[in-house]
Amino acid sequence: MPLEILGKMYEKANKEYYAIGQFNFSNLEFLQSALDAAEEMKSPVIVALSTGAIKYGGIKNLVALTSTMADQISAPVALHLDHGATLDDVKMCVDAGFTSVMIDGSHHSLEENIKLTRQAVDYAHANGGITVEAELGRLGGIEDDVNVDERDARLTDPEEAVRFLEESGCDALAVAVGTSHGAYKFKGENAIDFDRIKIIKEKLGIPLVLHGASSVDPESVAQINEYGGKIEGAKGLDAESYKKAIERGINKVNIDTDLRLRWTATMRKLMVEKPGEFDPRKYLGPARDAVKELIKQKMKLLGSAGMA
Ligand code: G3H
Ligand code: 13P
Ligand code: ZN
């Protein structure tokens, strides 16, 4: 079916307290993994492009590929801009056929964030009723190769969120509750402020989004290290954390790092075990299958399986 407006997918998820996975991609294979998983699991799916991914693959190519592939399956697919930084990013993606955009003004003052988000909302809503996700508070970790220092990370303030929603008119809100982007999320124990999610949800009622939500699967990390990689001290969310966050009102869970780790683990093993192989399909194919299986597991965990 044609690409679906994310706001439409959210209606049921928000009412029934489940989450839809956002899976980032930059190439054909990751997109196939996500869409095949959605079809097999009868799950709605969000595929997302960062501005870095757009630069890598070309916006026209990536939109054409996504909509052509979505047309061939019955599971609903939304195409989302991840962490748009400027109004121009938003306009470019709305004009290109995205069905959801994120404007991330979290690095600005509250006033500036509201102003920027309001402009994005006005443009996206006027041009096809495209859904807008905003961010309030600030996540730590790696964003577009820039390390957001932990001291600059700031949890979302519920009262500020009420004002932010009223004045910006956003459709969904990314909340900072203790997760961070990348493979190194927690020093020591997982410190997610689950109650903050519940409080914000009760005050706002709109779909809430959890960024930095990869599990940083220990098996993938171990396999990468076993076959010549070097990833140390990586840590992410366990299944229980997903459950608690979703019960309290998270409706979209962003996953990128887990896909990259599983992909890299599969490729590293194959490269070592089959040194004579030089047909890329022989190693890209198995990596694609491994990522698909991972996404299927996530869809079960998030409760979106069977909801298409
Ligand atoms: O939130 C960040 C995403 O993982 C996108 O990462 O900017 O390297 O494509 P990227
Ligand atoms: P991870 O780095 O935990 O996969 O988070 C991805 C993300 O939040 C994309 O917006
Ligand atoms: Zn993010």
mmCIF file of C-alpha atoms and ligand atoms in Angstrom:
data_model
loop_
_atom_site.group_PDB
_atom_site.id
_atom_site.type_symbol
_atom_site.label_atom_id
_atom_site.label_comp_id
_atom_site.label_asym_id
_atom_site.label_seq_id
_atom_site.Cartn_x
_atom_site.Cartn_y
_atom_site.Cartn_z
ATOM 1 C CA MET A 1 0.000 0.000 0.000
ATOM 2 C CA PRO A 2 1.083 3.625 -0.429
ATOM 3 C CA LEU A 3 3.196 5.143 2.352
ATOM 4 C CA GLU A 4 0.995 5.891 5.342
ATOM 5 C CA ILE A 5 0.851 9.093 7.380
ATOM 6 C CA LEU A 6 2.418 8.208 10.718
ATOM 7 C CA GLY A 7 -0.302 10.076 12.645
ATOM 8 C CA LYS A 8 -2.800 7.538 11.347
ATOM 9 C CA MET A 9 -0.725 4.608 12.652
ATOM 10 C CA TYR A 10 -0.407 6.350 16.003
ATOM 11 C CA GLU A 11 -4.172 6.495 16.622
ATOM 12 C CA LYS A 12 -4.485 2.795 17.445
ATOM 13 C CA ALA A 13 -1.074 2.539 19.137
ATOM 14 C CA ASN A 14 -1.871 5.464 21.439
ATOM 15 C CA LYS A 15 -5.259 4.026 22.387
ATOM 16 C CA GLU A 16 -4.034 0.483 22.914
ATOM 17 C CA TYR A 17 -0.663 1.213 24.497
ATOM 18 C CA TYR A 18 1.751 -0.476 22.126
ATOM 19 C CA ALA A 19 4.738 0.945 20.277
ATOM 20 C CA ILE A 20 5.756 0.972 16.633
ATOM 21 C CA GLY A 21 9.438 0.477 15.885
ATOM 22 C CA GLN A 22 11.422 3.071 13.993
ATOM 23 C CA PHE A 23 14.219 1.372 12.095
ATOM 24 C CA ASN A 24 16.883 3.576 10.509
ATOM 25 C CA PHE A 25 18.312 2.714 7.114
ATOM 26 C CA SER A 26 20.654 4.066 4.453
ATOM 27 C CA ASN A 27 20.571 1.320 1.848
ATOM 28 C CA LEU A 28 18.467 -1.267 0.037
ATOM 29 C CA GLU A 29 19.176 -4.177 2.348
ATOM 30 C CA PHE A 30 18.169 -2.533 5.641
ATOM 31 C CA LEU A 31 14.953 -1.378 3.998
ATOM 32 C CA GLN A 32 14.222 -4.895 2.761
ATOM 33 C CA SER A 33 14.874 -6.241 6.262
ATOM 34 C CA ALA A 34 12.381 -3.823 7.821
ATOM 35 C CA LEU A 35 9.630 -4.207 5.221
ATOM 36 C CA ASP A 36 9.913 -7.990 4.988
ATOM 37 C CA ALA A 37 9.789 -8.200 8.779
ATOM 38 C CA ALA A 38 6.682 -5.981 8.841
ATOM 39 C CA GLU A 39 4.933 -8.113 6.255
ATOM 40 C CA GLU A 40 5.784 -11.385 7.987
ATOM 41 C CA MET A 41 4.789 -10.070 11.423
ATOM 42 C CA LYS A 42 1.712 -8.195 10.159
ATOM 43 C CA SER A 43 3.107 -5.143 11.875
ATOM 44 C CA PRO A 44 3.092 -1.451 11.050
ATOM 45 C CA VAL A 45 6.626 -0.170 10.544
ATOM 46 C CA ILE A 46 8.437 3.179 10.499
ATOM 47 C CA VAL A 47 11.565 3.417 8.394
ATOM 48 C CA ALA A 48 13.681 6.471 9.034
ATOM 49 C CA LEU A 49 16.398 8.492 7.362
ATOM 50 C CA SER A 50 18.743 10.836 9.160
ATOM 51 C CA THR A 51 20.166 13.767 7.216
ATOM 52 C CA GLY A 52 23.409 11.761 7.095
ATOM 53 C CA ALA A 53 21.567 8.825 5.523
ATOM 54 C CA ILE A 54 19.940 11.150 2.995
ATOM 55 C CA LYS A 55 23.345 12.485 2.042
ATOM 56 C CA TYR A 56 24.652 8.923 1.700
ATOM 57 C CA GLY A 57 21.848 7.496 -0.456
ATOM 58 C CA GLY A 58 20.261 10.496 -2.179
ATOM 59 C CA ILE A 59 16.780 11.649 -1.196
ATOM 60 C CA LYS A 60 15.059 10.878 -4.515
ATOM 61 C CA ASN A 61 16.546 7.380 -4.665
ATOM 62 C CA LEU A 62 15.635 6.551 -1.102
ATOM 63 C CA VAL A 63 12.062 7.876 -1.287
ATOM 64 C CA ALA A 64 11.417 6.121 -4.612
ATOM 65 C CA LEU A 65 12.803 2.859 -3.249
ATOM 66 C CA THR A 66 10.734 3.078 -0.066
ATOM 67 C CA SER A 67 7.452 3.919 -1.738
ATOM 68 C CA THR A 68 7.925 1.328 -4.511
ATOM 69 C CA MET A 69 8.630 -1.353 -1.938
ATOM 70 C CA ALA A 70 5.783 -0.254 0.357
ATOM 71 C CA ASP A 71 3.364 -0.446 -2.580
ATOM 72 C CA GLN A 72 4.098 -4.154 -2.872
ATOM 73 C CA ILE A 73 3.182 -5.157 0.681
ATOM 74 C CA SER A 74 0.059 -4.907 2.793
ATOM 75 C CA ALA A 75 1.704 -3.862 6.077
ATOM 76 C CA PRO A 76 1.556 -0.068 6.612
ATOM 77 C CA VAL A 77 4.861 1.749 6.159
ATOM 78 C CA ALA A 78 5.673 5.310 7.240
ATOM 79 C CA LEU A 79 8.775 7.128 6.002
ATOM 80 C CA HIS A 80 10.163 9.432 8.677
ATOM 81 C CA LEU A 81 12.911 12.058 8.909
ATOM 82 C CA ASP A 82 15.035 11.348 11.991
ATOM 83 C CA HIS A 83 16.471 14.378 13.852
ATOM 84 C CA GLY A 84 15.813 17.093 11.289
ATOM 85 C CA ALA A 85 17.792 20.098 12.507
ATOM 86 C CA THR A 86 16.391 22.937 10.417
ATOM 87 C CA LEU A 87 13.182 24.051 8.759
ATOM 88 C CA ASP A 88 14.876 23.420 5.413
ATOM 89 C CA ASP A 89 15.426 19.749 6.372
ATOM 90 C CA VAL A 90 11.721 19.457 7.147
ATOM 91 C CA LYS A 91 10.610 21.196 3.966
ATOM 92 C CA MET A 92 12.929 19.043 1.842
ATOM 93 C CA CYS A 93 11.477 15.826 3.282
ATOM 94 C CA VAL A 94 7.826 16.897 3.240
ATOM 95 C CA ASP A 95 8.245 17.965 -0.389
ATOM 96 C CA ALA A 96 9.987 14.678 -1.247
ATOM 97 C CA GLY A 97 7.135 12.480 0.039
ATOM 98 C CA PHE A 98 7.994 11.607 3.648
ATOM 99 C CA THR A 99 4.914 10.870 5.777
ATOM 100 C CA SER A 100 6.433 12.031 9.060
ATOM 101 C CA VAL A 101 9.248 14.359 10.078
ATOM 102 C CA MET A 102 11.134 15.056 13.258
ATOM 103 C CA ILE A 103 12.262 18.579 14.011
ATOM 104 C CA ASP A 104 14.849 18.371 16.752
ATOM 105 C CA GLY A 105 15.099 21.763 18.407
ATOM 106 C CA SER A 106 16.302 20.269 21.671
ATOM 107 C CA HIS A 107 19.666 22.009 21.394
ATOM 108 C CA HIS A 108 17.992 25.428 21.435
ATOM 109 C CA SER A 109 16.361 27.423 24.234
ATOM 110 C CA LEU A 110 12.730 26.541 25.017
ATOM 111 C CA GLU A 111 11.521 29.641 23.141
ATOM 112 C CA GLU A 112 13.632 28.844 20.085
ATOM 113 C CA ASN A 113 12.583 25.191 20.146
ATOM 114 C CA ILE A 114 8.887 26.184 20.279
ATOM 115 C CA LYS A 115 9.326 28.676 17.438
ATOM 116 C CA LEU A 116 11.185 26.238 15.181
ATOM 117 C CA THR A 117 8.769 23.387 15.908
ATOM 118 C CA ARG A 118 5.751 25.644 15.250
ATOM 119 C CA GLN A 119 7.182 26.565 11.835
ATOM 120 C CA ALA A 120 7.775 22.884 11.027
ATOM 121 C CA VAL A 121 4.251 21.962 12.138
ATOM 122 C CA ASP A 122 2.662 24.740 10.069
ATOM 123 C CA TYR A 123 4.557 23.640 6.967
ATOM 124 C CA ALA A 124 4.057 19.884 7.393
ATOM 125 C CA HIS A 125 0.376 20.122 8.260
ATOM 126 C CA ALA A 126 -0.359 22.481 5.366
ATOM 127 C CA ASN A 127 1.441 20.225 2.903
ATOM 128 C CA GLY A 128 -0.261 16.845 3.089
ATOM 129 C CA GLY A 129 -1.044 16.656 6.807
ATOM 130 C CA ILE A 130 2.389 15.220 7.544
ATOM 131 C CA THR A 131 3.040 14.197 11.156
ATOM 132 C CA VAL A 132 5.587 16.143 13.192
ATOM 133 C CA GLU A 133 7.679 14.792 16.057
ATOM 134 C CA ALA A 134 9.528 17.267 18.269
ATOM 135 C CA GLU A 135 12.047 16.790 21.078
ATOM 136 C CA LEU A 136 12.102 18.434 24.480
ATOM 137 C CA GLY A 137 14.902 17.833 26.950
ATOM 138 C CA ARG A 138 18.184 16.543 25.588
ATOM 139 C CA LEU A 139 19.549 13.046 25.070
ATOM 140 C CA GLY A 140 23.221 12.251 25.575
ATOM 141 C CA GLY A 141 25.323 10.140 23.205
ATOM 142 C CA ILE A 142 26.297 10.293 19.548
ATOM 143 C CA GLU A 143 24.172 12.336 17.129
ATOM 144 C CA ASP A 144 25.371 12.756 13.572
ATOM 145 C CA ASP A 145 28.885 11.892 14.769
ATOM 146 C CA VAL A 146 28.804 14.607 17.455
ATOM 147 C CA ASN A 147 29.081 13.504 21.061
ATOM 148 C CA VAL A 148 26.499 15.248 23.240
ATOM 149 C CA ASP A 149 28.260 15.530 26.567
ATOM 150 C CA GLU A 150 26.415 13.912 29.473
ATOM 151 C CA ARG A 151 26.477 17.233 31.329
ATOM 152 C CA ASP A 152 24.465 18.772 28.504
ATOM 153 C CA ALA A 153 21.907 15.976 28.517
ATOM 154 C CA ARG A 154 18.730 17.056 30.313
ATOM 155 C CA LEU A 155 15.570 15.110 31.172
ATOM 156 C CA THR A 156 12.224 16.397 29.859
ATOM 157 C CA ASP A 157 10.358 18.616 32.307
ATOM 158 C CA PRO A 158 6.625 17.685 32.377
ATOM 159 C CA GLU A 159 5.364 21.253 32.990
ATOM 160 C CA GLU A 160 7.550 22.595 30.216
ATOM 161 C CA ALA A 161 6.167 19.838 27.984
ATOM 162 C CA VAL A 162 2.596 21.091 28.515
ATOM 163 C CA ARG A 163 3.552 24.593 27.404
ATOM 164 C CA PHE A 164 5.642 23.179 24.547
ATOM 165 C CA LEU A 165 2.722 21.156 23.174
ATOM 166 C CA GLU A 166 0.240 24.044 23.440
ATOM 167 C CA GLU A 167 2.494 26.486 21.668
ATOM 168 C CA SER A 168 4.187 24.251 19.095
ATOM 169 C CA GLY A 169 1.243 22.031 18.097
ATOM 170 C CA CYS A 170 3.491 18.989 17.538
ATOM 171 C CA ASP A 171 1.883 15.580 16.991
ATOM 172 C CA ALA A 172 4.365 13.420 18.922
ATOM 173 C CA LEU A 173 7.062 14.198 21.452
ATOM 174 C CA ALA A 174 10.471 12.611 21.940
ATOM 175 C CA VAL A 175 11.207 12.605 25.643
ATOM 176 C CA ALA A 176 14.577 12.511 27.360
ATOM 177 C CA VAL A 177 14.229 10.014 30.201
ATOM 178 C CA GLY A 178 17.753 8.651 30.608
ATOM 179 C CA THR A 179 18.484 6.835 27.338
ATOM 180 C CA SER A 180 21.151 8.030 24.921
ATOM 181 C CA HIS A 181 22.118 7.353 21.325
ATOM 182 C CA GLY A 182 24.741 4.838 20.275
ATOM 183 C CA ALA A 183 26.220 1.709 21.835
ATOM 184 C CA TYR A 184 27.306 3.175 25.177
ATOM 185 C CA LYS A 185 24.106 4.095 26.955
ATOM 186 C CA PHE A 186 24.517 3.410 30.613
ATOM 187 C CA LYS A 187 27.478 3.628 32.937
ATOM 188 C CA GLY A 188 26.695 0.973 35.534
ATOM 189 C CA GLU A 189 22.985 0.308 35.908
ATOM 190 C CA ASN A 190 20.262 1.270 33.481
ATOM 191 C CA ALA A 191 18.847 4.565 34.804
ATOM 192 C CA ILE A 192 15.632 5.217 32.890
ATOM 193 C CA ASP A 193 13.111 7.475 34.636
ATOM 194 C CA PHE A 194 9.982 5.452 33.802
ATOM 195 C CA ASP A 195 7.686 7.510 36.044
ATOM 196 C CA ARG A 196 8.554 10.617 34.071
ATOM 197 C CA ILE A 197 7.075 8.940 30.972
ATOM 198 C CA LYS A 198 3.807 8.278 32.810
ATOM 199 C CA ILE A 199 3.559 11.818 34.157
ATOM 200 C CA ILE A 200 4.219 13.369 30.742
ATOM 201 C CA LYS A 201 1.746 11.004 29.057
ATOM 202 C CA GLU A 202 -0.994 11.872 31.555
ATOM 203 C CA LYS A 203 -0.440 15.579 30.983
ATOM 204 C CA LEU A 204 -0.089 15.491 27.183
ATOM 205 C CA GLY A 205 -2.013 12.458 25.933
ATOM 206 C CA ILE A 206 -0.103 12.442 22.614
ATOM 207 C CA PRO A 207 2.218 9.695 21.312
ATOM 208 C CA LEU A 208 5.583 9.741 23.075
ATOM 209 C CA VAL A 209 8.808 8.609 21.461
ATOM 210 C CA LEU A 210 11.792 6.833 22.996
ATOM 211 C CA HIS A 211 15.080 7.595 21.271
ATOM 212 C CA GLY A 212 18.302 5.770 21.972
ATOM 213 C CA ALA A 213 16.311 2.596 22.502
ATOM 214 C CA SER A 214 18.649 -0.113 21.220
ATOM 215 C CA SER A 215 19.334 -3.110 23.435
ATOM 216 C CA VAL A 216 22.979 -3.192 22.336
ATOM 217 C CA ASP A 217 22.540 -6.937 22.060
ATOM 218 C CA PRO A 218 25.421 -8.613 23.962
ATOM 219 C CA GLU A 219 25.480 -11.514 21.456
ATOM 220 C CA SER A 220 26.149 -9.170 18.538
ATOM 221 C CA VAL A 221 28.829 -7.327 20.512
ATOM 222 C CA ALA A 222 30.500 -10.624 21.511
ATOM 223 C CA GLN A 223 30.460 -11.852 17.905
ATOM 224 C CA ILE A 224 31.964 -8.606 16.623
ATOM 225 C CA ASN A 225 34.753 -8.848 19.206
ATOM 226 C CA GLU A 226 35.319 -12.550 18.499
ATOM 227 C CA TYR A 227 35.866 -11.845 14.814
ATOM 228 C CA GLY A 228 38.340 -9.002 15.106
ATOM 229 C CA GLY A 229 36.176 -6.047 16.193
ATOM 230 C CA LYS A 230 36.689 -3.902 19.267
ATOM 231 C CA ILE A 231 33.564 -2.722 21.059
ATOM 232 C CA GLU A 232 33.986 -2.440 24.800
ATOM 233 C CA GLY A 233 31.628 -1.494 27.620
ATOM 234 C CA ALA A 234 28.581 -1.272 25.368
ATOM 235 C CA LYS A 235 25.207 -1.443 27.113
ATOM 236 C CA GLY A 236 21.533 -0.866 26.233
ATOM 237 C CA LEU A 237 17.900 -1.550 27.138
ATOM 238 C CA ASP A 238 16.584 -4.954 28.195
ATOM 239 C CA ALA A 239 13.161 -6.396 27.320
ATOM 240 C CA GLU A 240 11.737 -5.324 30.670
ATOM 241 C CA SER A 241 12.676 -1.695 29.969
ATOM 242 C CA TYR A 242 10.716 -1.739 26.704
ATOM 243 C CA LYS A 243 7.720 -3.170 28.512
ATOM 244 C CA LYS A 244 7.808 -0.587 31.292
ATOM 245 C CA ALA A 245 8.282 2.322 28.895
ATOM 246 C CA ILE A 246 5.430 1.183 26.636
ATOM 247 C CA GLU A 247 3.036 0.564 29.536
ATOM 248 C CA ARG A 248 3.611 4.165 30.570
ATOM 249 C CA GLY A 249 2.895 5.691 27.187
ATOM 250 C CA ILE A 250 5.742 5.281 24.686
ATOM 251 C CA ASN A 251 4.302 4.649 21.187
ATOM 252 C CA LYS A 252 7.426 4.830 19.041
ATOM 253 C CA VAL A 253 10.768 3.202 19.796
ATOM 254 C CA ASN A 254 13.820 4.246 17.771
ATOM 255 C CA ILE A 255 16.338 1.564 16.884
ATOM 256 C CA ASP A 256 19.440 2.019 14.798
ATOM 257 C CA THR A 257 22.482 0.821 16.762
ATOM 258 C CA ASP A 258 21.124 -2.736 17.218
ATOM 259 C CA LEU A 259 20.698 -3.123 13.463
ATOM 260 C CA ARG A 260 24.226 -1.865 12.817
ATOM 261 C CA LEU A 261 25.683 -4.212 15.413
ATOM 262 C CA ARG A 262 23.835 -7.279 14.103
ATOM 263 C CA TRP A 263 24.833 -6.387 10.551
ATOM 264 C CA THR A 264 28.488 -5.941 11.478
ATOM 265 C CA ALA A 265 28.567 -9.131 13.549
ATOM 266 C CA THR A 266 27.178 -11.172 10.642
ATOM 267 C CA MET A 267 29.545 -9.640 8.107
ATOM 268 C CA ARG A 268 32.641 -10.023 10.279
ATOM 269 C CA LYS A 269 31.942 -13.718 10.881
ATOM 270 C CA LEU A 270 31.328 -14.402 7.190
ATOM 271 C CA MET A 271 34.421 -12.525 6.092
ATOM 272 C CA VAL A 272 36.552 -14.641 8.411
ATOM 273 C CA GLU A 273 34.819 -17.953 7.681
ATOM 274 C CA LYS A 274 34.658 -17.554 3.904
ATOM 275 C CA PRO A 275 37.875 -15.812 2.890
ATOM 276 C CA GLY A 276 37.462 -16.863 -0.766
ATOM 277 C CA GLU A 277 34.025 -15.259 -1.138
ATOM 278 C CA PHE A 278 33.811 -12.128 -3.259
ATOM 279 C CA ASP A 279 30.217 -12.040 -4.469
ATOM 280 C CA PRO A 280 28.745 -9.267 -2.252
ATOM 281 C CA ARG A 281 25.312 -10.908 -2.317
ATOM 282 C CA LYS A 282 26.782 -13.873 -0.444
ATOM 283 C CA TYR A 283 27.525 -11.730 2.584
ATOM 284 C CA LEU A 284 25.008 -8.885 2.188
ATOM 285 C CA GLY A 285 22.168 -11.410 1.907
ATOM 286 C CA PRO A 286 22.854 -13.220 5.217
ATOM 287 C CA ALA A 287 23.375 -9.859 6.982
ATOM 288 C CA ARG A 288 20.025 -8.711 5.627
ATOM 289 C CA ASP A 289 18.361 -11.899 6.912
ATOM 290 C CA ALA A 290 19.957 -11.489 10.347
ATOM 291 C CA VAL A 291 18.721 -7.886 10.611
ATOM 292 C CA LYS A 292 15.250 -8.976 9.510
ATOM 293 C CA GLU A 293 15.092 -11.579 12.289
ATOM 294 C CA LEU A 294 16.204 -8.957 14.813
ATOM 295 C CA ILE A 295 13.474 -6.556 13.659
ATOM 296 C CA LYS A 296 10.869 -9.318 13.932
ATOM 297 C CA GLN A 297 11.903 -9.903 17.563
ATOM 298 C CA LYS A 298 11.631 -6.166 18.245
ATOM 299 C CA MET A 299 8.138 -6.030 16.733
ATOM 300 C CA LYS A 300 7.026 -8.779 19.133
ATOM 301 C CA LEU A 301 8.595 -6.984 22.105
ATOM 302 C CA LEU A 302 7.023 -3.645 21.196
ATOM 303 C CA GLY A 303 3.562 -5.171 20.763
ATOM 304 C CA SER A 304 3.154 -4.027 17.141
ATOM 305 C CA ALA A 305 3.174 -7.577 15.711
ATOM 306 C CA GLY A 306 -0.311 -8.485 14.496
ATOM 307 C CA MET A 307 -1.492 -4.851 14.562
ATOM 308 C CA ALA A 308 -1.325 -4.196 10.793
HETATM 309 O O1 G3H B 1 19.912 9.260 16.212
HETATM 310 C C1 G3H B 1 20.817 8.965 15.427
HETATM 311 C C2 G3H B 1 20.619 7.860 14.457
HETATM 312 O O2 G3H B 1 21.177 6.672 14.959
HETATM 313 C C3 G3H B 1 21.128 8.249 13.088
HETATM 314 O O3 G3H B 1 22.495 8.153 12.996
HETATM 315 O O4 G3H B 1 23.155 10.270 11.853
HETATM 316 O O5 G3H B 1 24.684 8.273 11.903
HETATM 317 O O6 G3H B 1 22.628 8.266 10.483
HETATM 318 P P1 G3H B 1 23.306 8.784 11.720
HETATM 319 P P1 13P B 2 20.014 3.873 19.099
HETATM 320 O O1 13P B 2 21.359 4.483 18.893
HETATM 321 O O2 13P B 2 19.841 3.412 20.520
HETATM 322 O O3 13P B 2 19.699 2.791 18.143
HETATM 323 O O4 13P B 2 18.932 5.036 18.897
HETATM 324 C C1 13P B 2 18.538 5.436 17.606
HETATM 325 C C2 13P B 2 17.716 6.681 17.607
HETATM 326 O O5 13P B 2 17.263 7.185 18.614
HETATM 327 C C3 13P B 2 17.466 7.291 16.297
HETATM 328 O O6 13P B 2 16.734 8.474 16.396
HETATM 329 ZN ZN ZN B 3 17.272 9.673 18.073
#
